[in-house]
mmCIF file of C-alpha atoms and ligand atoms in Angstrom:
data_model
loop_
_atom_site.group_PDB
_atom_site.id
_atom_site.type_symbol
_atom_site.label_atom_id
_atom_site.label_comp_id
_atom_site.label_asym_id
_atom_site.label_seq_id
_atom_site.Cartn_x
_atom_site.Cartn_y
_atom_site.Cartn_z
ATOM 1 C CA UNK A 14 75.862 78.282 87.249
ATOM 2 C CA UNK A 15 79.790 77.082 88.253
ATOM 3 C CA UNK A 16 81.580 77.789 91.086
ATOM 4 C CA UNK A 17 84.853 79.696 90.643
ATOM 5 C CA UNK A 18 86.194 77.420 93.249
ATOM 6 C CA UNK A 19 89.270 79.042 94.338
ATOM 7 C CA UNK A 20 89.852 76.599 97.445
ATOM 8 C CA UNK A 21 90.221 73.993 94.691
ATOM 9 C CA UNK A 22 92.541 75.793 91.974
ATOM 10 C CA UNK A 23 94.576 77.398 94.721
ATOM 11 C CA UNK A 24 95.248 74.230 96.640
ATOM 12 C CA UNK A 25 96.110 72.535 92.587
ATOM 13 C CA UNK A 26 99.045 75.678 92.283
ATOM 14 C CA UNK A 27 100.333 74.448 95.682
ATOM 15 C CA UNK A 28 100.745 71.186 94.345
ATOM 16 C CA UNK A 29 102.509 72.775 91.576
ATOM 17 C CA UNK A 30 104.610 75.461 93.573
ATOM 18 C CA UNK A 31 105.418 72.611 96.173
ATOM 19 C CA UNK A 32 106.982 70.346 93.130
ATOM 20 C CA UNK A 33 109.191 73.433 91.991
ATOM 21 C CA UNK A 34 110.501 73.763 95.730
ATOM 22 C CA UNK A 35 111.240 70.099 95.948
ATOM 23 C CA UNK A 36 113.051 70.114 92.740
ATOM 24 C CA UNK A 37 115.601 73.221 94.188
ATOM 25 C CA UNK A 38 115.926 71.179 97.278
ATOM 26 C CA UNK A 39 117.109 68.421 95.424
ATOM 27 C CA UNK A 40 119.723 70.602 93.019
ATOM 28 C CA UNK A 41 121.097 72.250 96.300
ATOM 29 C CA UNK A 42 119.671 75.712 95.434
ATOM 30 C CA UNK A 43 118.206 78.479 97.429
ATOM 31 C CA UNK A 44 114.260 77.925 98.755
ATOM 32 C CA UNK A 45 112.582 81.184 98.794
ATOM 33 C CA UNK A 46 111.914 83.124 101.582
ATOM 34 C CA UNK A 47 108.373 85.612 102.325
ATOM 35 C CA UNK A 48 108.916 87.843 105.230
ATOM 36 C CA UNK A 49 105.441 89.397 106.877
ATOM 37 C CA UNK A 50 105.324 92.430 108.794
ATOM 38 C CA UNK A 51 102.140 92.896 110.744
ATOM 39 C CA UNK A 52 101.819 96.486 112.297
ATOM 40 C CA UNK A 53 99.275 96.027 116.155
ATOM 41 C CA UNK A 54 96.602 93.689 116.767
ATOM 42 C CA UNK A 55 94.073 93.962 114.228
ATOM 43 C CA UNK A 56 91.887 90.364 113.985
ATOM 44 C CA UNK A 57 91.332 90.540 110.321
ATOM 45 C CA UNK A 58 95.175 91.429 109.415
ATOM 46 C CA UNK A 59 96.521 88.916 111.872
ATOM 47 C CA UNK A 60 94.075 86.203 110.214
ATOM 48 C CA UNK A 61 95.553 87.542 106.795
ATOM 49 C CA UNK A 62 99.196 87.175 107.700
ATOM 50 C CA UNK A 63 99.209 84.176 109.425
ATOM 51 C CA UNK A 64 97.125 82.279 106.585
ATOM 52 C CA UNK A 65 100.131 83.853 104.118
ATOM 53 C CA UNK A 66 102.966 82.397 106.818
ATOM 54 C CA UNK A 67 101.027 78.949 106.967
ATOM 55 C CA UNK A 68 100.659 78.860 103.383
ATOM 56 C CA UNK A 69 104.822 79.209 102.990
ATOM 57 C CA UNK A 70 105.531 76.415 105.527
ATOM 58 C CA UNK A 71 102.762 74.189 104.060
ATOM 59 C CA UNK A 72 104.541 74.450 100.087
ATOM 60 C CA UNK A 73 108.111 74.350 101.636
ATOM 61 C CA UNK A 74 108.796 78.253 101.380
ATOM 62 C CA UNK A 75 110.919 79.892 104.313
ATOM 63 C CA UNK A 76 108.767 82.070 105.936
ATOM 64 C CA UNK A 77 109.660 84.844 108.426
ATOM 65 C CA UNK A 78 106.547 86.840 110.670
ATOM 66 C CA UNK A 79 107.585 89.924 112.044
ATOM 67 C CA UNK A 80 105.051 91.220 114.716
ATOM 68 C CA UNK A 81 105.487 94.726 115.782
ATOM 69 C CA UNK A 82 103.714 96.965 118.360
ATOM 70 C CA UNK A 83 100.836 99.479 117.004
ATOM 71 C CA UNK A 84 102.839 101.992 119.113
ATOM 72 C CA UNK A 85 105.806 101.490 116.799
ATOM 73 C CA UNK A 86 107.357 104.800 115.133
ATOM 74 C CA UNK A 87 107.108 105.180 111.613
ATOM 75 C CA UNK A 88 110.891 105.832 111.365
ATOM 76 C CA UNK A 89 111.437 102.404 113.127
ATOM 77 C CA UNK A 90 109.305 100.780 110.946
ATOM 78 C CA UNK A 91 111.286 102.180 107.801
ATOM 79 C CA UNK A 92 114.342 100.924 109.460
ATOM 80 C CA UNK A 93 112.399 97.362 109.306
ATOM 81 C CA UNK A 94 111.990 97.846 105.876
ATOM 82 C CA UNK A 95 115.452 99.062 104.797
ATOM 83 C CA UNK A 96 116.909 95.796 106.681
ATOM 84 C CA UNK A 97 114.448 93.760 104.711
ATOM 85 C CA UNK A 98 115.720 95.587 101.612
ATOM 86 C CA UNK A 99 119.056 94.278 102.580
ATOM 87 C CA UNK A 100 118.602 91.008 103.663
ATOM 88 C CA UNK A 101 119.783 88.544 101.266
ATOM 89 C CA UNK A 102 118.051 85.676 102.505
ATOM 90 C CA UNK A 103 114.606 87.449 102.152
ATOM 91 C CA UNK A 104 113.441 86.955 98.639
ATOM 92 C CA UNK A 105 110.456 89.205 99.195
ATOM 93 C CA UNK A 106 108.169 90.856 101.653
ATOM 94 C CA UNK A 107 104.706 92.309 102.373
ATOM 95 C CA UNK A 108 103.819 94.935 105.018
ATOM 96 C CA UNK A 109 100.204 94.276 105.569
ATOM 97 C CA UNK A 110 97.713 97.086 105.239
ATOM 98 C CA UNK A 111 96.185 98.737 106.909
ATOM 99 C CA UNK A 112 98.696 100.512 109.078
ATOM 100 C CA UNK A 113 98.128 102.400 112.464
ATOM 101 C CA UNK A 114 96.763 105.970 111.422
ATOM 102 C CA UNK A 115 100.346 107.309 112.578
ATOM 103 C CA UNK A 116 101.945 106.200 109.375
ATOM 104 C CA UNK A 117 101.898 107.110 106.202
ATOM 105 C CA UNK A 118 100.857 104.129 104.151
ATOM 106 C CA UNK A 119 102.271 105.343 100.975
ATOM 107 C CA UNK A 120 105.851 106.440 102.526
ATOM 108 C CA UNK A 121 106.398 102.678 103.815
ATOM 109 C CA UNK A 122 105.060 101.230 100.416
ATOM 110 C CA UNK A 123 107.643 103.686 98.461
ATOM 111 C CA UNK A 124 110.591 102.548 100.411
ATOM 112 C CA UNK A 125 109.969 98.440 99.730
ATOM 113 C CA UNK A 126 112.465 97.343 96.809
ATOM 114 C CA UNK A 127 110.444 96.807 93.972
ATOM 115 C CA UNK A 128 112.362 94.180 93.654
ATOM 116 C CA UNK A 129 111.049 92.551 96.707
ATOM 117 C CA UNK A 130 107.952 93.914 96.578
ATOM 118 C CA UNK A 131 105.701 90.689 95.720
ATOM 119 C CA UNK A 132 102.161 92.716 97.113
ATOM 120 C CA UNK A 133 103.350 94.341 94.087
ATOM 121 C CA UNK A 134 101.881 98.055 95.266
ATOM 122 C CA UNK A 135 105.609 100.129 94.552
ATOM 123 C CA UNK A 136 104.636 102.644 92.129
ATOM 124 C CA UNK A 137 107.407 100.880 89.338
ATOM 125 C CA UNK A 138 105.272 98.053 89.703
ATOM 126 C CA UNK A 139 102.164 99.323 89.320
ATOM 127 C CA UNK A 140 103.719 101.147 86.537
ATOM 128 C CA UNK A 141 105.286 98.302 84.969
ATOM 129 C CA UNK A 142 101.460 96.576 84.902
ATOM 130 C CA UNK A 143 99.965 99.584 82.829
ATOM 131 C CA UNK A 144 102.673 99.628 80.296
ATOM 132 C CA UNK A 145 102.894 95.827 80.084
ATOM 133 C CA UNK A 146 106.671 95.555 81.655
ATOM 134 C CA UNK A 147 108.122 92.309 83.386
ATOM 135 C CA UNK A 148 107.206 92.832 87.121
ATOM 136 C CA UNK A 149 105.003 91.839 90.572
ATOM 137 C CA UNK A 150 101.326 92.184 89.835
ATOM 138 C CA UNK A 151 98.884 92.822 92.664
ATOM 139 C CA UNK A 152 98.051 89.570 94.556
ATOM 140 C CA UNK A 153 94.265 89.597 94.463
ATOM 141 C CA UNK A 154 93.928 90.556 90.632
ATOM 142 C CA UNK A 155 96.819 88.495 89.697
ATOM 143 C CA UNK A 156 94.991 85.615 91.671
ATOM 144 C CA UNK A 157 91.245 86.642 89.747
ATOM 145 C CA UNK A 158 93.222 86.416 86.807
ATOM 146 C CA UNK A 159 94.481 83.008 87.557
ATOM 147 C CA UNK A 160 90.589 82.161 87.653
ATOM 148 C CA UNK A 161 89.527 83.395 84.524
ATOM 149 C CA UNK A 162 93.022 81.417 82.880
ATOM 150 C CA UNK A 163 92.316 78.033 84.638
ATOM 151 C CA UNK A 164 88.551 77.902 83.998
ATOM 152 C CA UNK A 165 89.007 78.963 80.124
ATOM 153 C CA UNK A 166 86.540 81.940 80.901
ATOM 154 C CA UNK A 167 86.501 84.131 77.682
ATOM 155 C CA UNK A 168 87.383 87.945 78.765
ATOM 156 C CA UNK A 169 88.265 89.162 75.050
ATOM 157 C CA UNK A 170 85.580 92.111 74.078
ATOM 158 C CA UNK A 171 83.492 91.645 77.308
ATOM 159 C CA UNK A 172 82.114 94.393 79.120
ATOM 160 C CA UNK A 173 83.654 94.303 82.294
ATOM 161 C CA UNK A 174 82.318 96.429 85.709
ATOM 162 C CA UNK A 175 84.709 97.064 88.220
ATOM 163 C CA UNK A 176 83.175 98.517 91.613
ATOM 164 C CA UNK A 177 85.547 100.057 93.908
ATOM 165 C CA UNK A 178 88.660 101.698 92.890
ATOM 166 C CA UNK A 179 91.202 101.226 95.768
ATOM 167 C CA UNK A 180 94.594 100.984 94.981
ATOM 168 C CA UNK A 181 95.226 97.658 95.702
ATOM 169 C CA UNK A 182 92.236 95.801 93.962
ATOM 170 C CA UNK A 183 89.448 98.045 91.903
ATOM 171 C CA UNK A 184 92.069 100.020 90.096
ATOM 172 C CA UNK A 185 94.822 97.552 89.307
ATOM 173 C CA UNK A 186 91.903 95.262 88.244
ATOM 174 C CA UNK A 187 90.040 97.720 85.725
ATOM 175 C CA UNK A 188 93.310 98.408 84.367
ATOM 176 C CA UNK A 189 94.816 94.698 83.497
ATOM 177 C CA UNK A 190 91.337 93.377 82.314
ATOM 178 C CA UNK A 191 91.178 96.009 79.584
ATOM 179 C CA UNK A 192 95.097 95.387 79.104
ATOM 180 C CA UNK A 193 95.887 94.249 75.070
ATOM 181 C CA UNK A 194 96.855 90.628 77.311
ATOM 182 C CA UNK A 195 94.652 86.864 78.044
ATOM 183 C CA UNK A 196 92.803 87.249 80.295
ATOM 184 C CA UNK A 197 91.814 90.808 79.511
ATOM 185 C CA UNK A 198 90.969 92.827 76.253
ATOM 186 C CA UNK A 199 87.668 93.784 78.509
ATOM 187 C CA UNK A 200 86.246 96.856 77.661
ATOM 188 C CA UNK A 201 86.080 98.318 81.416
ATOM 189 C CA UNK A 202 83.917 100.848 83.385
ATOM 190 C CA UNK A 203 85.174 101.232 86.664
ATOM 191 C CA UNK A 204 82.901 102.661 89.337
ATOM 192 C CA UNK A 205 82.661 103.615 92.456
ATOM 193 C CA UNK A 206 80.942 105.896 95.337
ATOM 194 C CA UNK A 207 80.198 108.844 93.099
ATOM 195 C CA UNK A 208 78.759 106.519 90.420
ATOM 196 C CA UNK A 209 75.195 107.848 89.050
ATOM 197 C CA UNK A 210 73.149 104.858 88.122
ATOM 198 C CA UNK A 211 74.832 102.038 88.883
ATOM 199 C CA UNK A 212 72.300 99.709 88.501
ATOM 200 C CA UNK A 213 71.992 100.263 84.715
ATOM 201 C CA UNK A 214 76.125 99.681 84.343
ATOM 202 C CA UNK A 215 76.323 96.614 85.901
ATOM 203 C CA UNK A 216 72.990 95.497 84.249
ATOM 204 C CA UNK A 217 75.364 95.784 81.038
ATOM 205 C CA UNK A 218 77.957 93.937 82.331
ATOM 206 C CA UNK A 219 79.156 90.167 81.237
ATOM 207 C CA UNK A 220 81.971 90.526 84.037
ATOM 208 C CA UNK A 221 81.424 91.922 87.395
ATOM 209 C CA UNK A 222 84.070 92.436 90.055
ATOM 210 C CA UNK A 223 83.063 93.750 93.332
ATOM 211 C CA UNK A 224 86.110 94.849 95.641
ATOM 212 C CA UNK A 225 84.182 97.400 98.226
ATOM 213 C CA UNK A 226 84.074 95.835 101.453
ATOM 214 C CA UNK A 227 79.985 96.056 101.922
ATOM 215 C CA UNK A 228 78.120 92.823 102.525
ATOM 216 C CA UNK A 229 75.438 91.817 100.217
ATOM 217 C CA UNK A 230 75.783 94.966 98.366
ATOM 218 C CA UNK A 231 74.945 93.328 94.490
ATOM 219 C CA UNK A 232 71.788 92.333 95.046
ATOM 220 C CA UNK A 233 70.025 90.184 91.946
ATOM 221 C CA UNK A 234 68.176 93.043 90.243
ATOM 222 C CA UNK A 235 71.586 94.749 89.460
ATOM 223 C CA UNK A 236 72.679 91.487 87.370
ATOM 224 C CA UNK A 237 72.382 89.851 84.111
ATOM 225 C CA UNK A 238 71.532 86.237 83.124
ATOM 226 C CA UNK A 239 74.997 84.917 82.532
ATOM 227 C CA UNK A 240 77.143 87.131 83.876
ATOM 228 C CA UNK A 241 80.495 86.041 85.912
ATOM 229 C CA UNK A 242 80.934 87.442 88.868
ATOM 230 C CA UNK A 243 83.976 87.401 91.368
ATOM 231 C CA UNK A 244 83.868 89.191 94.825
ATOM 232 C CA UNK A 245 86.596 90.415 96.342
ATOM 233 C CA UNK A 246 84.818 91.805 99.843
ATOM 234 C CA UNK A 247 85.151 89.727 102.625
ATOM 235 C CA UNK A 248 83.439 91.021 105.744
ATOM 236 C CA UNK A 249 83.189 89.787 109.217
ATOM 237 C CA UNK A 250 79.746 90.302 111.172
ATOM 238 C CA UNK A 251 79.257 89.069 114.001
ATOM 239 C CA UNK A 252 77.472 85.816 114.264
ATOM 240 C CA UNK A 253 76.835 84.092 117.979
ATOM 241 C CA UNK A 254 75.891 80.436 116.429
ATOM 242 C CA UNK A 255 79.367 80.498 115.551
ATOM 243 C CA UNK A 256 82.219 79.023 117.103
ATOM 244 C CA UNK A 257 84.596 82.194 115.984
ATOM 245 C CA UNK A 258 81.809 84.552 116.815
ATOM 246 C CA UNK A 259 81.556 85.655 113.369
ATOM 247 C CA UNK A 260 80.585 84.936 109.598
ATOM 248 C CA UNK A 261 82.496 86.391 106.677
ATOM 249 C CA UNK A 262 80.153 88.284 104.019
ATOM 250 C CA UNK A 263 80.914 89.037 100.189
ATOM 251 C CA UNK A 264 79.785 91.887 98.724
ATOM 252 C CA UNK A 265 77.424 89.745 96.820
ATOM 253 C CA UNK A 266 74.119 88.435 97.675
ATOM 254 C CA UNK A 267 75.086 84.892 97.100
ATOM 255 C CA UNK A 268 72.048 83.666 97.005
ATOM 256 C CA UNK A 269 69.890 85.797 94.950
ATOM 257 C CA UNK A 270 72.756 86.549 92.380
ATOM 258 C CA UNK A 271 74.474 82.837 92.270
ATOM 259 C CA UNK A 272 71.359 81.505 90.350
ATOM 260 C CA UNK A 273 71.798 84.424 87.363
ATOM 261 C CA UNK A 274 75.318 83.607 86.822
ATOM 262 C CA UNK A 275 77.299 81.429 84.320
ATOM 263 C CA UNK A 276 80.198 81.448 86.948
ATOM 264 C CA UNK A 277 80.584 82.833 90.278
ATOM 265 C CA UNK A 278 83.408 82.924 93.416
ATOM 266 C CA UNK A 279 82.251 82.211 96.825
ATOM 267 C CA UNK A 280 82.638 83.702 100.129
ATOM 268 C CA UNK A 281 85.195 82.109 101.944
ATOM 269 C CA UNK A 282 86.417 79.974 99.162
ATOM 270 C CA UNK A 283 86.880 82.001 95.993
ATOM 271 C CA UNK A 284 89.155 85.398 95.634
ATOM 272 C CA UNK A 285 90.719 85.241 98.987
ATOM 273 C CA UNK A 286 92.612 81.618 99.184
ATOM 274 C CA UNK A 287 93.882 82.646 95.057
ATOM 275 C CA UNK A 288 95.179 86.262 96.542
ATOM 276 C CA UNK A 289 97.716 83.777 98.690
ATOM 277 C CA UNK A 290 98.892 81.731 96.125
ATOM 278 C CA UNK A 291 99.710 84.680 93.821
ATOM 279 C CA UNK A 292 101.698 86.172 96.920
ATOM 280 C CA UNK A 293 103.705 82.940 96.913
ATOM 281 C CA UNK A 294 103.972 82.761 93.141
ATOM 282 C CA UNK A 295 105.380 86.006 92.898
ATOM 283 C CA UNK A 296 108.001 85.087 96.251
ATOM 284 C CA UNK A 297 108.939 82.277 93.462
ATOM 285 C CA UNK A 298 109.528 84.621 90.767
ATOM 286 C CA UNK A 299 111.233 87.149 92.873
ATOM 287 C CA UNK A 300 113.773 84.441 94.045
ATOM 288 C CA UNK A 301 114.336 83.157 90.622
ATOM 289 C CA UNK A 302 115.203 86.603 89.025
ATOM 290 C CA UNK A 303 118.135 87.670 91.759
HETATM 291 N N1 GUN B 10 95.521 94.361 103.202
HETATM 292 C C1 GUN B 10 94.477 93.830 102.532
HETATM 293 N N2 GUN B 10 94.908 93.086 101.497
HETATM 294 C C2 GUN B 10 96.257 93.149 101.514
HETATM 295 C C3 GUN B 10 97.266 92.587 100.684
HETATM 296 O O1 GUN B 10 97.023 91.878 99.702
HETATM 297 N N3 GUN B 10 98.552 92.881 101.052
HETATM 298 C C4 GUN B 10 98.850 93.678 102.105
HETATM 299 N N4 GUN B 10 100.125 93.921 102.369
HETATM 300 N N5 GUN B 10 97.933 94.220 102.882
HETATM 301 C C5 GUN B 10 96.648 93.955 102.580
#
């Protein structure tokens, strides 16, 4: 069994984002520039954003966080967006999900440029991903991508399980691995909460990806000898040994599953650190095609 160690690979594309910043220093040209906008108090999303603002300052990006109330108005949030639209110094921006249940998720998303949109969730970028067009892929399969490129993990004619199918991981994800592209070329079942029989899908899979949010949820019995899995779920439960007051769970028994795989990510350590770097590679890209 390896580790997908995305701690490791993540902190090697700093190195390599933080040479490509140095080098526009030096030649006088623009740095780019990631603006957050965080939406109330939520732990997780605040731990999210900041780790994405930390992670510009630490490569040399410009960074702007932009904390609103959870009493905001949607209309004032649009506003926010529209400026960010037409701020030239911005090179791109996120709005981090989830949003206070007074706003329409999908209304905000719509009225990001695509241009700037380097969460990549605009419906012309999803688009562009499913018919193979330049543009921003999601952050978190972009970054599981990244994995499967770096560690030379073969993906062509593999069956690959996807389980979950939200918008911004399970579906994107089933639909770039079976993509006519390296990595992909998977042959994909995607499942989810109406799924009959699970267990005798992902007992067929070489690839799993689990992106549901329920820790411990692929227990050993549902996996193959040899199979690579990457979890995307990241869970906090409350833990009083610890100094935070809580541990972060996968949706993977680590320990049962870990010893059945050929490769597998960790939780912290694997998905979540390469779903940052993508965000920044894609500020990079965004910059670079003005
Ligand atoms: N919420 C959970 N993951 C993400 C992400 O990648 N981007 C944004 N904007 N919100 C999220």
């Amino acid at each position: 069994m390896q580790l997908l160690d995305g701690k490791a690979t993540s902190e090697a594309i700093r190195q390599e984002l933080m040479k490509a910043v140095q080098k526009r220093r030096e030649n006088g040209q623009k740095i780019p520039h990631l603006a957050a906008v965080i939406v109330g108090n939520d732990g997780g999303s605040l731990t999210y954003v900041g780790a994405k603002v930390r992670a510009c300052q630490e490569i040399g990006f410009d960074s702007t966080l932009i904390q609103l109330p959870e009493e905001l108005s949607e209309e004032a949030l649009l506003q926010k967006v529209e400026e960010l639209n037409n701020n030239p110094q911005i090179d791109g921006f996120i709005v981090q999900l989830p949003l206070p249940k007074h706003m329409d998720e999908k209304k905000v998303t719509l009225a990001i440029d695509p241009k700037k949109d380097v969460d990549g969730f605009h419906p012309l970028n999803l688009g562009n991903m499913v018919l193979d067009l330049p543009g921003f892929l999601p952050a978190t399969p972009a970054g599981m991508l990244e994995l499967f490129k770096r560690y030379n993990i073969e993906t062509s004619g593999k069956h690959c399980v996807v389980i979950g199918r939200s918008h911004i991981v399970g579906s994107p994800m089933s639909i770039m691995m079976g993509r006519n592209a390296s990595p992909g070329n998977c042959t994909v079942t995607l499942t989810h909460s109406r799924t009959k029989n699970l267990k005798e899908i992902t007992l067929q899979a070489d690839i799993i990806i689990t992106a549901i949010g329920k820790p411990g949820f692929l227990t050993a019995d549902m996996v193959k000898e040899g199979t690579v899995v990457m979890d995307v779920g990241i869970t906090r439960v409350a833990d009083a040994t610890r100094k935070s007051g809580y541990k972060l769970y996968g949706d993977v028994d680590f320990e049962n599953v870990a010893p059945k795989c050929s490769y597998i990510t960790p939780v912290p350590g694997g998905v979540g650190p390469m779903t940052i770097v993508s965000l920044m590679m894609n500020t990079l890209k965004a910059m670079e095609l003005k």
